């Protein structure tokens, strides 16, 4: 805020204070005790309202200038784009002159624009509450000391399909309930938006066609559910089952060639299905349910969970071991990446547009054309682990225990959210049968139920 505006604020408040003291004579006047006469109450209220009006006017002026600056910034960007394509010297000179004039106008506007310093406007028992969204002032309220404060909620910065938003006001990082919080000093409240899904996680009881029935208290983890493009299976060591989707029943599954393996290590190159676990390499004949030994050329000690695709090629990434697959010759060749050379394929994920690597060691985005990993900066929550990013077919989520977030792809922002029914799911244990989605981790078995979806619980 400029020096001139600060002087105006302080002058207005000093005048009001002098008026109040001249009429009331004591500090107790401002508290409006029950025995104050009606005239003094009216005069106090008038001064109080005047002060709030002055602040509101100053804030409106600041916001108007911010908007004018934004309009001029947009014009400069458009002119700079024209300038980059201009050839004629006269046109170049005209464009440069227009840009210079807009920059001059912005400098003039900025002289009287800035974040308001409200620390100087405390007066007697009136306190100032500043509501901020990110670094922008949403509203300024003047209230009597000890009173509560109300404000119109700001619009959430992200509109995410299937989710509703609610604002939470925080004082120094601690949530504040405006309906009960007594304002005793000048404060700044920061908005924190929380989202809630219209999906409910409803308890799921699988039918007792196999030992995956919850009634038999056996563990059932979604990470080991997989599909051969036709059926859905659960594979964990010697526990091998196939799902009858119509009855939600897991039946015993008998494989040929390989009888004990983990579903989390099954993968596909788009046409065939493989099981890869170090020295054990197999390919599946889907029609006969037969696993045959698979011989790879080049690198052969693959682990299925670390094989991934960028939509074009298939890669194996296990920190220093980085390889790319030639599908036609079944050959894994050394792969050289730019920007990031040692990482795990289990941390690679996509939002349907870009490919990312996310782990505690860093956040990266891939340029597919140049095979370059560049640092990625997320807004909101940033400590993402790619192994726990998942999608419901509409949105992308990060889920680990109490950390539940939904991605606003347009702004690369991870927004805090809540689920109904079960709130501490892990993304790596979410799976689908092609129609519904489920969360399965040990004895926690849930189905994701949208509002229009009838219950599928058996």
PDB file of N, CA and C in Angstrom, residues 151-248:
ATOM      1  N   UNK A 151     -18.352 -13.519   6.696  1.00  0.00           N
ATOM      2  CA  UNK A 151     -17.854 -13.117   5.388  1.00  0.00           C
ATOM      3  C   UNK A 151     -18.482 -14.020   4.329  1.00  0.00           C
ATOM      4  N   UNK A 152     -18.694 -13.476   3.153  1.00  0.00           N
ATOM      5  CA  UNK A 152     -19.152 -14.294   2.033  1.00  0.00           C
ATOM      6  C   UNK A 152     -17.997 -15.159   1.547  1.00  0.00           C
ATOM      7  N   UNK A 153     -18.233 -16.458   1.440  1.00  0.00           N
ATOM      8  CA  UNK A 153     -17.159 -17.359   1.044  1.00  0.00           C
ATOM      9  C   UNK A 153     -16.706 -17.071  -0.385  1.00  0.00           C
ATOM     10  N   UNK A 154     -15.403 -17.129  -0.620  1.00  0.00           N
ATOM     11  CA  UNK A 154     -14.889 -16.943  -1.980  1.00  0.00           C
ATOM     12  C   UNK A 154     -15.160 -18.171  -2.828  1.00  0.00           C
ATOM     13  N   UNK A 155     -15.110 -17.980  -4.111  1.00  0.00           N
ATOM     14  CA  UNK A 155     -15.277 -19.109  -5.023  1.00  0.00           C
ATOM     15  C   UNK A 155     -14.002 -19.931  -5.044  1.00  0.00           C
ATOM     16  N   UNK A 156     -14.133 -21.243  -5.013  1.00  0.00           N
ATOM     17  CA  UNK A 156     -12.969 -22.125  -5.043  1.00  0.00           C
ATOM     18  C   UNK A 156     -12.204 -21.927  -6.346  1.00  0.00           C
ATOM     19  N   UNK A 157     -10.872 -21.916  -6.296  1.00  0.00           N
ATOM     20  CA  UNK A 157     -10.083 -21.703  -7.507  1.00  0.00           C
ATOM     21  C   UNK A 157     -10.190 -22.850  -8.492  1.00  0.00           C
ATOM     22  N   UNK A 158     -10.557 -24.038  -8.013  1.00  0.00           N
ATOM     23  CA  UNK A 158     -10.653 -25.206  -8.881  1.00  0.00           C
ATOM     24  C   UNK A 158     -12.086 -25.730  -8.894  1.00  0.00           C
ATOM     25  N   UNK A 159     -12.618 -25.924 -10.086  1.00  0.00           N
ATOM     26  CA  UNK A 159     -13.927 -26.555 -10.247  1.00  0.00           C
ATOM     27  C   UNK A 159     -13.674 -27.968 -10.745  1.00  0.00           C
ATOM     28  N   UNK A 160     -13.858 -28.960  -9.873  1.00  0.00           N
ATOM     29  CA  UNK A 160     -13.496 -30.334 -10.189  1.00  0.00           C
ATOM     30  C   UNK A 160     -14.761 -31.175 -10.313  1.00  0.00           C
ATOM     31  N   UNK A 161     -14.889 -31.862 -11.420  1.00  0.00           N
ATOM     32  CA  UNK A 161     -16.099 -32.631 -11.711  1.00  0.00           C
ATOM     33  C   UNK A 161     -16.366 -33.666 -10.626  1.00  0.00           C
ATOM     34  N   UNK A 162     -17.613 -33.699 -10.150  1.00  0.00           N
ATOM     35  CA  UNK A 162     -18.019 -34.696  -9.179  1.00  0.00           C
ATOM     36  C   UNK A 162     -17.651 -34.370  -7.745  1.00  0.00           C
ATOM     37  N   UNK A 163     -17.038 -33.210  -7.510  1.00  0.00           N
ATOM     38  CA  UNK A 163     -16.648 -32.824  -6.160  1.00  0.00           C
ATOM     39  C   UNK A 163     -17.242 -31.470  -5.810  1.00  0.00           C
ATOM     40  N   UNK A 164     -17.565 -31.286  -4.544  1.00  0.00           N
ATOM     41  CA  UNK A 164     -18.010 -29.992  -4.053  1.00  0.00           C
ATOM     42  C   UNK A 164     -16.938 -29.417  -3.144  1.00  0.00           C
ATOM     43  N   UNK A 165     -16.875 -28.096  -3.074  1.00  0.00           N
ATOM     44  CA  UNK A 165     -15.820 -27.447  -2.305  1.00  0.00           C
ATOM     45  C   UNK A 165     -16.393 -26.698  -1.108  1.00  0.00           C
ATOM     46  N   UNK A 166     -15.572 -26.567  -0.083  1.00  0.00           N
ATOM     47  CA  UNK A 166     -15.925 -25.810   1.103  1.00  0.00           C
ATOM     48  C   UNK A 166     -14.684 -25.078   1.580  1.00  0.00           C
ATOM     49  N   UNK A 167     -14.862 -23.809   1.961  1.00  0.00           N
ATOM     50  CA  UNK A 167     -13.708 -23.035   2.413  1.00  0.00           C
ATOM     51  C   UNK A 167     -13.522 -23.194   3.915  1.00  0.00           C
ATOM     52  N   UNK A 168     -12.277 -23.307   4.320  1.00  0.00           N
ATOM     53  CA  UNK A 168     -11.920 -23.355   5.737  1.00  0.00           C
ATOM     54  C   UNK A 168     -10.977 -22.185   5.997  1.00  0.00           C
ATOM     55  N   UNK A 169     -11.302 -21.341   6.975  1.00  0.00           N
ATOM     56  CA  UNK A 169     -10.467 -20.186   7.282  1.00  0.00           C
ATOM     57  C   UNK A 169      -9.456 -20.568   8.363  1.00  0.00           C
ATOM     58  N   UNK A 170      -8.198 -20.185   8.118  1.00  0.00           N
ATOM     59  CA  UNK A 170      -7.116 -20.564   9.018  1.00  0.00           C
ATOM     60  C   UNK A 170      -6.393 -19.337   9.563  1.00  0.00           C
ATOM     61  N   UNK A 171      -6.083 -19.384  10.851  1.00  0.00           N
ATOM     62  CA  UNK A 171      -5.280 -18.357  11.500  1.00  0.00           C
ATOM     63  C   UNK A 171      -3.937 -18.977  11.861  1.00  0.00           C
ATOM     64  N   UNK A 172      -2.902 -18.532  11.177  1.00  0.00           N
ATOM     65  CA  UNK A 172      -1.554 -19.095  11.379  1.00  0.00           C
ATOM     66  C   UNK A 172      -1.549 -20.610  11.234  1.00  0.00           C
ATOM     67  N   UNK A 173      -2.304 -21.102  10.251  1.00  0.00           N
ATOM     68  CA  UNK A 173      -2.324 -22.528   9.973  1.00  0.00           C
ATOM     69  C   UNK A 173      -3.324 -23.322  10.778  1.00  0.00           C
ATOM     70  N   UNK A 174      -4.025 -22.692  11.716  1.00  0.00           N
ATOM     71  CA  UNK A 174      -5.004 -23.388  12.548  1.00  0.00           C
ATOM     72  C   UNK A 174      -6.418 -23.026  12.106  1.00  0.00           C
ATOM     73  N   UNK A 175      -7.274 -24.025  11.852  1.00  0.00           N
ATOM     74  CA  UNK A 175      -8.653 -23.735  11.414  1.00  0.00           C
ATOM     75  C   UNK A 175      -9.419 -22.918  12.443  1.00  0.00           C
ATOM     76  N   UNK A 176     -10.243 -21.981  11.963  1.00  0.00           N
ATOM     77  CA  UNK A 176     -11.036 -21.109  12.813  1.00  0.00           C
ATOM     78  C   UNK A 176     -12.510 -21.267  12.454  1.00  0.00           C
ATOM     79  N   UNK A 177     -13.341 -21.475  13.467  1.00  0.00           N
ATOM     80  CA  UNK A 177     -14.791 -21.527  13.277  1.00  0.00           C
ATOM     81  C   UNK A 177     -15.323 -20.107  13.452  1.00  0.00           C
ATOM     82  N   UNK A 178     -15.699 -19.474  12.341  1.00  0.00           N
ATOM     83  CA  UNK A 178     -16.124 -18.074  12.400  1.00  0.00           C
ATOM     84  C   UNK A 178     -17.356 -17.877  13.271  1.00  0.00           C
ATOM     85  N   UNK A 179     -18.180 -18.895  13.402  1.00  0.00           N
ATOM     86  CA  UNK A 179     -19.417 -18.738  14.174  1.00  0.00           C
ATOM     87  C   UNK A 179     -19.162 -18.604  15.667  1.00  0.00           C
ATOM     88  N   UNK A 180     -17.995 -19.050  16.122  1.00  0.00           N
ATOM     89  CA  UNK A 180     -17.706 -19.009  17.566  1.00  0.00           C
ATOM     90  C   UNK A 180     -16.436 -18.247  17.913  1.00  0.00           C
ATOM     91  N   UNK A 181     -15.600 -17.958  16.922  1.00  0.00           N
ATOM     92  CA  UNK A 181     -14.308 -17.332  17.213  1.00  0.00           C
ATOM     93  C   UNK A 181     -14.487 -15.859  17.584  1.00  0.00           C
ATOM     94  N   UNK A 182     -14.001 -15.473  18.757  1.00  0.00           N
ATOM     95  CA  UNK A 182     -14.085 -14.080  19.221  1.00  0.00           C
ATOM     96  C   UNK A 182     -12.836 -13.324  18.775  1.00  0.00           C
ATOM     97  N   UNK A 183     -13.028 -12.257  18.017  1.00  0.00           N
ATOM     98  CA  UNK A 183     -11.917 -11.463  17.500  1.00  0.00           C
ATOM     99  C   UNK A 183     -11.423 -10.518  18.587  1.00  0.00           C
ATOM    100  N   UNK A 184     -10.187 -10.679  19.025  1.00  0.00           N
ATOM    101  CA  UNK A 184      -9.626  -9.831  20.088  1.00  0.00           C
ATOM    102  C   UNK A 184      -8.443  -9.009  19.622  1.00  0.00           C
ATOM    103  N   UNK A 185      -8.023  -9.209  18.370  1.00  0.00           N
ATOM    104  CA  UNK A 185      -6.898  -8.458  17.822  1.00  0.00           C
ATOM    105  C   UNK A 185      -7.030  -8.416  16.309  1.00  0.00           C
ATOM    106  N   UNK A 186      -6.247  -7.569  15.684  1.00  0.00           N
ATOM    107  CA  UNK A 186      -6.227  -7.543  14.227  1.00  0.00           C
ATOM    108  C   UNK A 186      -5.647  -8.866  13.726  1.00  0.00           C
ATOM    109  N   UNK A 187      -6.344  -9.528  12.823  1.00  0.00           N
ATOM    110  CA  UNK A 187      -5.886 -10.832  12.346  1.00  0.00           C
ATOM    111  C   UNK A 187      -6.035 -10.943  10.827  1.00  0.00           C
ATOM    112  N   UNK A 188      -5.279 -11.879  10.268  1.00  0.00           N
ATOM    113  CA  UNK A 188      -5.392 -12.239   8.854  1.00  0.00           C
ATOM    114  C   UNK A 188      -5.774 -13.704   8.789  1.00  0.00           C
ATOM    115  N   UNK A 189      -6.875 -13.991   8.124  1.00  0.00           N
ATOM    116  CA  UNK A 189      -7.348 -15.355   7.965  1.00  0.00           C
ATOM    117  C   UNK A 189      -7.124 -15.801   6.520  1.00  0.00           C
ATOM    118  N   UNK A 190      -6.506 -16.958   6.358  1.00  0.00           N
ATOM    119  CA  UNK A 190      -6.210 -17.495   5.032  1.00  0.00           C
ATOM    120  C   UNK A 190      -7.204 -18.596   4.672  1.00  0.00           C
ATOM    121  N   UNK A 191      -7.664 -18.565   3.436  1.00  0.00           N
ATOM    122  CA  UNK A 191      -8.628 -19.557   2.963  1.00  0.00           C
ATOM    123  C   UNK A 191      -7.921 -20.849   2.581  1.00  0.00           C
ATOM    124  N   UNK A 192      -8.512 -21.947   2.991  1.00  0.00           N
ATOM    125  CA  UNK A 192      -8.054 -23.267   2.576  1.00  0.00           C
ATOM    126  C   UNK A 192      -9.277 -24.012   2.060  1.00  0.00           C
ATOM    127  N   UNK A 193      -9.212 -24.417   0.799  1.00  0.00           N
ATOM    128  CA  UNK A 193     -10.364 -25.074   0.191  1.00  0.00           C
ATOM    129  C   UNK A 193     -10.252 -26.587   0.340  1.00  0.00           C
ATOM    130  N   UNK A 194     -11.339 -27.197   0.796  1.00  0.00           N
ATOM    131  CA  UNK A 194     -11.407 -28.644   0.900  1.00  0.00           C
ATOM    132  C   UNK A 194     -12.525 -29.152   0.006  1.00  0.00           C
ATOM    133  N   UNK A 195     -12.256 -30.280  -0.628  1.00  0.00           N
ATOM    134  CA  UNK A 195     -13.218 -30.846  -1.556  1.00  0.00           C
ATOM    135  C   UNK A 195     -13.763 -32.164  -0.998  1.00  0.00           C
ATOM    136  N   UNK A 196     -15.009 -32.452  -1.316  1.00  0.00           N
ATOM    137  CA  UNK A 196     -15.605 -33.719  -0.913  1.00  0.00           C
ATOM    138  C   UNK A 196     -16.228 -34.370  -2.140  1.00  0.00           C
ATOM    139  N   UNK A 197     -16.063 -35.684  -2.238  1.00  0.00           N
ATOM    140  CA  UNK A 197     -16.558 -36.417  -3.402  1.00  0.00           C
ATOM    141  C   UNK A 197     -18.017 -36.790  -3.226  1.00  0.00           C
ATOM    142  N   UNK A 198     -18.726 -36.888  -4.357  1.00  0.00           N
ATOM    143  CA  UNK A 198     -20.100 -37.370  -4.300  1.00  0.00           C
ATOM    144  C   UNK A 198     -20.147 -38.897  -4.328  1.00  0.00           C
ATOM    145  N   UNK A 199     -18.965 -39.517  -4.310  1.00  0.00           N
ATOM    146  CA  UNK A 199     -18.854 -40.978  -4.284  1.00  0.00           C
ATOM    147  C   UNK A 199     -18.777 -41.445  -2.832  1.00  0.00           C
ATOM    148  N   UNK A 200     -19.479 -42.508  -2.520  1.00  0.00           N
ATOM    149  CA  UNK A 200     -19.427 -43.107  -1.193  1.00  0.00           C
ATOM    150  C   UNK A 200     -18.735 -44.462  -1.271  1.00  0.00           C
ATOM    151  N   UNK A 201     -17.816 -44.722  -0.352  1.00  0.00           N
ATOM    152  CA  UNK A 201     -17.212 -46.042  -0.251  1.00  0.00           C
ATOM    153  C   UNK A 201     -18.100 -46.895   0.649  1.00  0.00           C
ATOM    154  N   UNK A 202     -18.731 -47.881   0.040  1.00  0.00           N
ATOM    155  CA  UNK A 202     -19.694 -48.726   0.739  1.00  0.00           C
ATOM    156  C   UNK A 202     -19.082 -50.095   1.002  1.00  0.00           C
ATOM    157  N   UNK A 203     -19.289 -50.623   2.188  1.00  0.00           N
ATOM    158  CA  UNK A 203     -18.724 -51.914   2.569  1.00  0.00           C
ATOM    159  C   UNK A 203     -19.096 -52.978   1.539  1.00  0.00           C
ATOM    160  N   UNK A 204     -18.096 -53.775   1.161  1.00  0.00           N
ATOM    161  CA  UNK A 204     -18.303 -54.812   0.144  1.00  0.00           C
ATOM    162  C   UNK A 204     -18.056 -56.184   0.751  1.00  0.00           C
ATOM    163  N   UNK A 205     -19.042 -57.080   0.634  1.00  0.00           N
ATOM    164  CA  UNK A 205     -18.900 -58.458   1.092  1.00  0.00           C
ATOM    165  C   UNK A 205     -18.919 -59.376  -0.126  1.00  0.00           C
ATOM    166  N   UNK A 206     -17.772 -59.971  -0.406  1.00  0.00           N
ATOM    167  CA  UNK A 206     -17.678 -60.872  -1.542  1.00  0.00           C
ATOM    168  C   UNK A 206     -18.331 -62.199  -1.191  1.00  0.00           C
ATOM    169  N   UNK A 207     -18.959 -62.815  -2.187  1.00  0.00           N
ATOM    170  CA  UNK A 207     -19.605 -64.108  -1.951  1.00  0.00           C
ATOM    171  C   UNK A 207     -18.570 -65.205  -1.732  1.00  0.00           C
ATOM    172  N   UNK A 208     -18.960 -66.232  -0.991  1.00  0.00           N
ATOM    173  CA  UNK A 208     -18.028 -67.265  -0.547  1.00  0.00           C
ATOM    174  C   UNK A 208     -17.819 -68.356  -1.586  1.00  0.00           C
ATOM    175  N   UNK A 209     -17.435 -67.945  -2.792  1.00  0.00           N
ATOM    176  CA  UNK A 209     -17.108 -68.947  -3.792  1.00  0.00           C
ATOM    177  C   UNK A 209     -15.680 -69.423  -3.645  1.00  0.00           C
ATOM    178  N   UNK A 210     -14.895 -68.667  -2.930  1.00  0.00           N
ATOM    179  CA  UNK A 210     -13.495 -69.014  -2.688  1.00  0.00           C
ATOM    180  C   UNK A 210     -13.114 -68.472  -1.346  1.00  0.00           C
ATOM    181  N   UNK A 211     -11.846 -68.615  -0.964  1.00  0.00           N
ATOM    182  CA  UNK A 211     -11.499 -68.213   0.393  1.00  0.00           C
ATOM    183  C   UNK A 211     -11.289 -66.713   0.536  1.00  0.00           C
ATOM    184  N   UNK A 212     -11.661 -65.939  -0.495  1.00  0.00           N
ATOM    185  CA  UNK A 212     -11.554 -64.495  -0.393  1.00  0.00           C
ATOM    186  C   UNK A 212     -12.746 -63.883   0.323  1.00  0.00           C
ATOM    187  N   UNK A 213     -13.692 -64.699   0.735  1.00  0.00           N
ATOM    188  CA  UNK A 213     -14.835 -64.173   1.471  1.00  0.00           C
ATOM    189  C   UNK A 213     -14.369 -63.550   2.778  1.00  0.00           C
ATOM    190  N   UNK A 214     -14.885 -62.357   3.076  1.00  0.00           N
ATOM    191  CA  UNK A 214     -14.497 -61.692   4.322  1.00  0.00           C
ATOM    192  C   UNK A 214     -14.911 -62.505   5.537  1.00  0.00           C
ATOM    193  N   UNK A 215     -15.964 -63.292   5.402  1.00  0.00           N
ATOM    194  CA  UNK A 215     -16.420 -64.074   6.537  1.00  0.00           C
ATOM    195  C   UNK A 215     -15.361 -65.081   6.982  1.00  0.00           C
ATOM    196  N   UNK A 216     -14.433 -65.399   6.078  1.00  0.00           N
ATOM    197  CA  UNK A 216     -13.366 -66.321   6.423  1.00  0.00           C
ATOM    198  C   UNK A 216     -12.090 -65.586   6.827  1.00  0.00           C
ATOM    199  N   UNK A 217     -12.171 -64.255   6.879  1.00  0.00           N
ATOM    200  CA  UNK A 217     -11.105 -63.406   7.420  1.00  0.00           C
ATOM    201  C   UNK A 217      -9.768 -63.583   6.716  1.00  0.00           C
ATOM    202  N   UNK A 218      -9.779 -63.806   5.403  1.00  0.00           N
ATOM    203  CA  UNK A 218      -8.524 -63.874   4.668  1.00  0.00           C
ATOM    204  C   UNK A 218      -8.204 -62.509   4.062  1.00  0.00           C
ATOM    205  N   UNK A 219      -6.920 -62.221   3.906  1.00  0.00           N
ATOM    206  CA  UNK A 219      -6.496 -60.950   3.348  1.00  0.00           C
ATOM    207  C   UNK A 219      -6.745 -60.930   1.843  1.00  0.00           C
ATOM    208  N   UNK A 220      -7.070 -59.739   1.365  1.00  0.00           N
ATOM    209  CA  UNK A 220      -7.368 -59.564  -0.047  1.00  0.00           C
ATOM    210  C   UNK A 220      -6.885 -58.174  -0.439  1.00  0.00           C
ATOM    211  N   UNK A 221      -5.795 -58.098  -1.219  1.00  0.00           N
ATOM    212  CA  UNK A 221      -5.191 -56.819  -1.558  1.00  0.00           C
ATOM    213  C   UNK A 221      -5.405 -56.477  -3.027  1.00  0.00           C
ATOM    214  N   UNK A 222      -5.911 -55.264  -3.276  1.00  0.00           N
ATOM    215  CA  UNK A 222      -6.210 -54.830  -4.639  1.00  0.00           C
ATOM    216  C   UNK A 222      -5.010 -54.788  -5.556  1.00  0.00           C
ATOM    217  N   UNK A 223      -3.808 -54.593  -5.014  1.00  0.00           N
ATOM    218  CA  UNK A 223      -2.604 -54.512  -5.837  1.00  0.00           C
ATOM    219  C   UNK A 223      -2.339 -55.808  -6.594  1.00  0.00           C
ATOM    220  N   UNK A 224      -2.907 -56.931  -6.126  1.00  0.00           N
ATOM    221  CA  UNK A 224      -2.681 -58.221  -6.765  1.00  0.00           C
ATOM    222  C   UNK A 224      -3.847 -58.669  -7.635  1.00  0.00           C
ATOM    223  N   UNK A 225      -4.796 -57.757  -7.910  1.00  0.00           N
ATOM    224  CA  UNK A 225      -5.873 -58.045  -8.855  1.00  0.00           C
ATOM    225  C   UNK A 225      -5.412 -57.608 -10.246  1.00  0.00           C
ATOM    226  N   UNK A 226      -5.650 -58.424 -11.239  1.00  0.00           N
ATOM    227  CA  UNK A 226      -5.213 -58.114 -12.609  1.00  0.00           C
ATOM    228  C   UNK A 226      -6.193 -58.715 -13.618  1.00  0.00           C
ATOM    229  N   UNK A 227      -6.051 -58.319 -14.878  1.00  0.00           N
ATOM    230  CA  UNK A 227      -6.941 -58.806 -15.927  1.00  0.00           C
ATOM    231  C   UNK A 227      -6.140 -59.242 -17.144  1.00  0.00           C
ATOM    232  N   UNK A 228      -6.641 -60.276 -17.843  1.00  0.00           N
ATOM    233  CA  UNK A 228      -6.045 -60.702 -19.112  1.00  0.00           C
ATOM    234  C   UNK A 228      -6.822 -60.137 -20.288  1.00  0.00           C
ATOM    235  N   UNK A 229      -7.651 -59.130 -20.003  1.00  0.00           N
ATOM    236  CA  UNK A 229      -8.470 -58.516 -21.043  1.00  0.00           C
ATOM    237  C   UNK A 229      -9.827 -59.163 -21.176  1.00  0.00           C
ATOM    238  N   UNK A 230     -10.004 -60.275 -20.484  1.00  0.00           N
ATOM    239  CA  UNK A 230     -11.292 -60.975 -20.527  1.00  0.00           C
ATOM    240  C   UNK A 230     -11.856 -61.134 -19.121  1.00  0.00           C
ATOM    241  N   UNK A 231     -11.070 -61.766 -18.257  1.00  0.00           N
ATOM    242  CA  UNK A 231     -11.488 -62.011 -16.878  1.00  0.00           C
ATOM    243  C   UNK A 231     -10.595 -61.252 -15.904  1.00  0.00           C
ATOM    244  N   UNK A 232     -11.051 -61.220 -14.638  1.00  0.00           N
ATOM    245  CA  UNK A 232     -10.286 -60.577 -13.567  1.00  0.00           C
ATOM    246  C   UNK A 232      -9.864 -61.638 -12.553  1.00  0.00           C
ATOM    247  N   UNK A 233      -8.601 -61.521 -12.125  1.00  0.00           N
ATOM    248  CA  UNK A 233      -8.019 -62.541 -11.263  1.00  0.00           C
ATOM    249  C   UNK A 233      -7.406 -61.906 -10.015  1.00  0.00           C
ATOM    250  N   UNK A 234      -7.330 -62.721  -8.966  1.00  0.00           N
ATOM    251  CA  UNK A 234      -6.551 -62.361  -7.784  1.00  0.00           C
ATOM    252  C   UNK A 234      -5.453 -63.405  -7.638  1.00  0.00           C
ATOM    253  N   UNK A 235      -4.205 -62.944  -7.635  1.00  0.00           N
ATOM    254  CA  UNK A 235      -3.058 -63.841  -7.586  1.00  0.00           C
ATOM    255  C   UNK A 235      -2.099 -63.395  -6.505  1.00  0.00           C
ATOM    256  N   UNK A 236      -1.887 -64.258  -5.525  1.00  0.00           N
ATOM    257  CA  UNK A 236      -0.940 -63.986  -4.448  1.00  0.00           C
ATOM    258  C   UNK A 236      -0.371 -65.320  -3.965  1.00  0.00           C
ATOM    259  N   UNK A 237       0.859 -65.609  -4.424  1.00  0.00           N
ATOM    260  CA  UNK A 237       1.498 -66.898  -4.119  1.00  0.00           C
ATOM    261  C   UNK A 237       0.604 -68.038  -4.592  1.00  0.00           C
ATOM    262  N   UNK A 238       0.221 -68.947  -3.696  1.00  0.00           N
ATOM    263  CA  UNK A 238      -0.620 -70.075  -4.117  1.00  0.00           C
ATOM    264  C   UNK A 238      -2.109 -69.744  -4.132  1.00  0.00           C
ATOM    265  N   UNK A 239      -2.486 -68.555  -3.688  1.00  0.00           N
ATOM    266  CA  UNK A 239      -3.895 -68.130  -3.717  1.00  0.00           C
ATOM    267  C   UNK A 239      -4.211 -67.594  -5.115  1.00  0.00           C
ATOM    268  N   UNK A 240      -4.956 -68.350  -5.892  1.00  0.00           N
ATOM    269  CA  UNK A 240      -5.269 -68.000  -7.274  1.00  0.00           C
ATOM    270  C   UNK A 240      -6.782 -68.111  -7.483  1.00  0.00           C
ATOM    271  N   UNK A 241      -7.402 -66.969  -7.854  1.00  0.00           N
ATOM    272  CA  UNK A 241      -8.859 -66.923  -7.979  1.00  0.00           C
ATOM    273  C   UNK A 241      -9.271 -66.120  -9.212  1.00  0.00           C
ATOM    274  N   UNK A 242     -10.449 -66.442  -9.738  1.00  0.00           N
ATOM    275  CA  UNK A 242     -11.045 -65.727 -10.859  1.00  0.00           C
ATOM    276  C   UNK A 242     -12.402 -65.195 -10.396  1.00  0.00           C
ATOM    277  N   UNK A 243     -12.740 -63.994 -10.845  1.00  0.00           N
ATOM    278  CA  UNK A 243     -13.948 -63.316 -10.383  1.00  0.00           C
ATOM    279  C   UNK A 243     -15.115 -63.530 -11.330  1.00  0.00           C
ATOM    280  N   UNK A 244     -16.242 -63.938 -10.766  1.00  0.00           N
ATOM    281  CA  UNK A 244     -17.507 -63.925 -11.488  1.00  0.00           C
ATOM    282  C   UNK A 244     -18.161 -62.581 -11.168  1.00  0.00           C
ATOM    283  N   UNK A 245     -18.063 -61.659 -12.115  1.00  0.00           N
ATOM    284  CA  UNK A 245     -18.514 -60.286 -11.869  1.00  0.00           C
ATOM    285  C   UNK A 245     -20.012 -60.235 -11.579  1.00  0.00           C
ATOM    286  N   UNK A 246     -20.792 -61.085 -12.242  1.00  0.00           N
ATOM    287  CA  UNK A 246     -22.254 -61.015 -12.109  1.00  0.00           C
ATOM    288  C   UNK A 246     -22.733 -61.350 -10.707  1.00  0.00           C
ATOM    289  N   UNK A 247     -21.951 -62.172  -9.983  1.00  0.00           N
ATOM    290  CA  UNK A 247     -22.364 -62.565  -8.632  1.00  0.00           C
ATOM    291  C   UNK A 247     -21.382 -62.115  -7.555  1.00  0.00           C
ATOM    292  N   UNK A 248     -20.346 -61.381  -7.984  1.00  0.00           N
ATOM    293  CA  UNK A 248     -19.314 -60.917  -7.035  1.00  0.00           C
ATOM    294  C   UNK A 248     -18.712 -62.093  -6.254  1.00  0.00           C
TER     295      UNK A 248
END
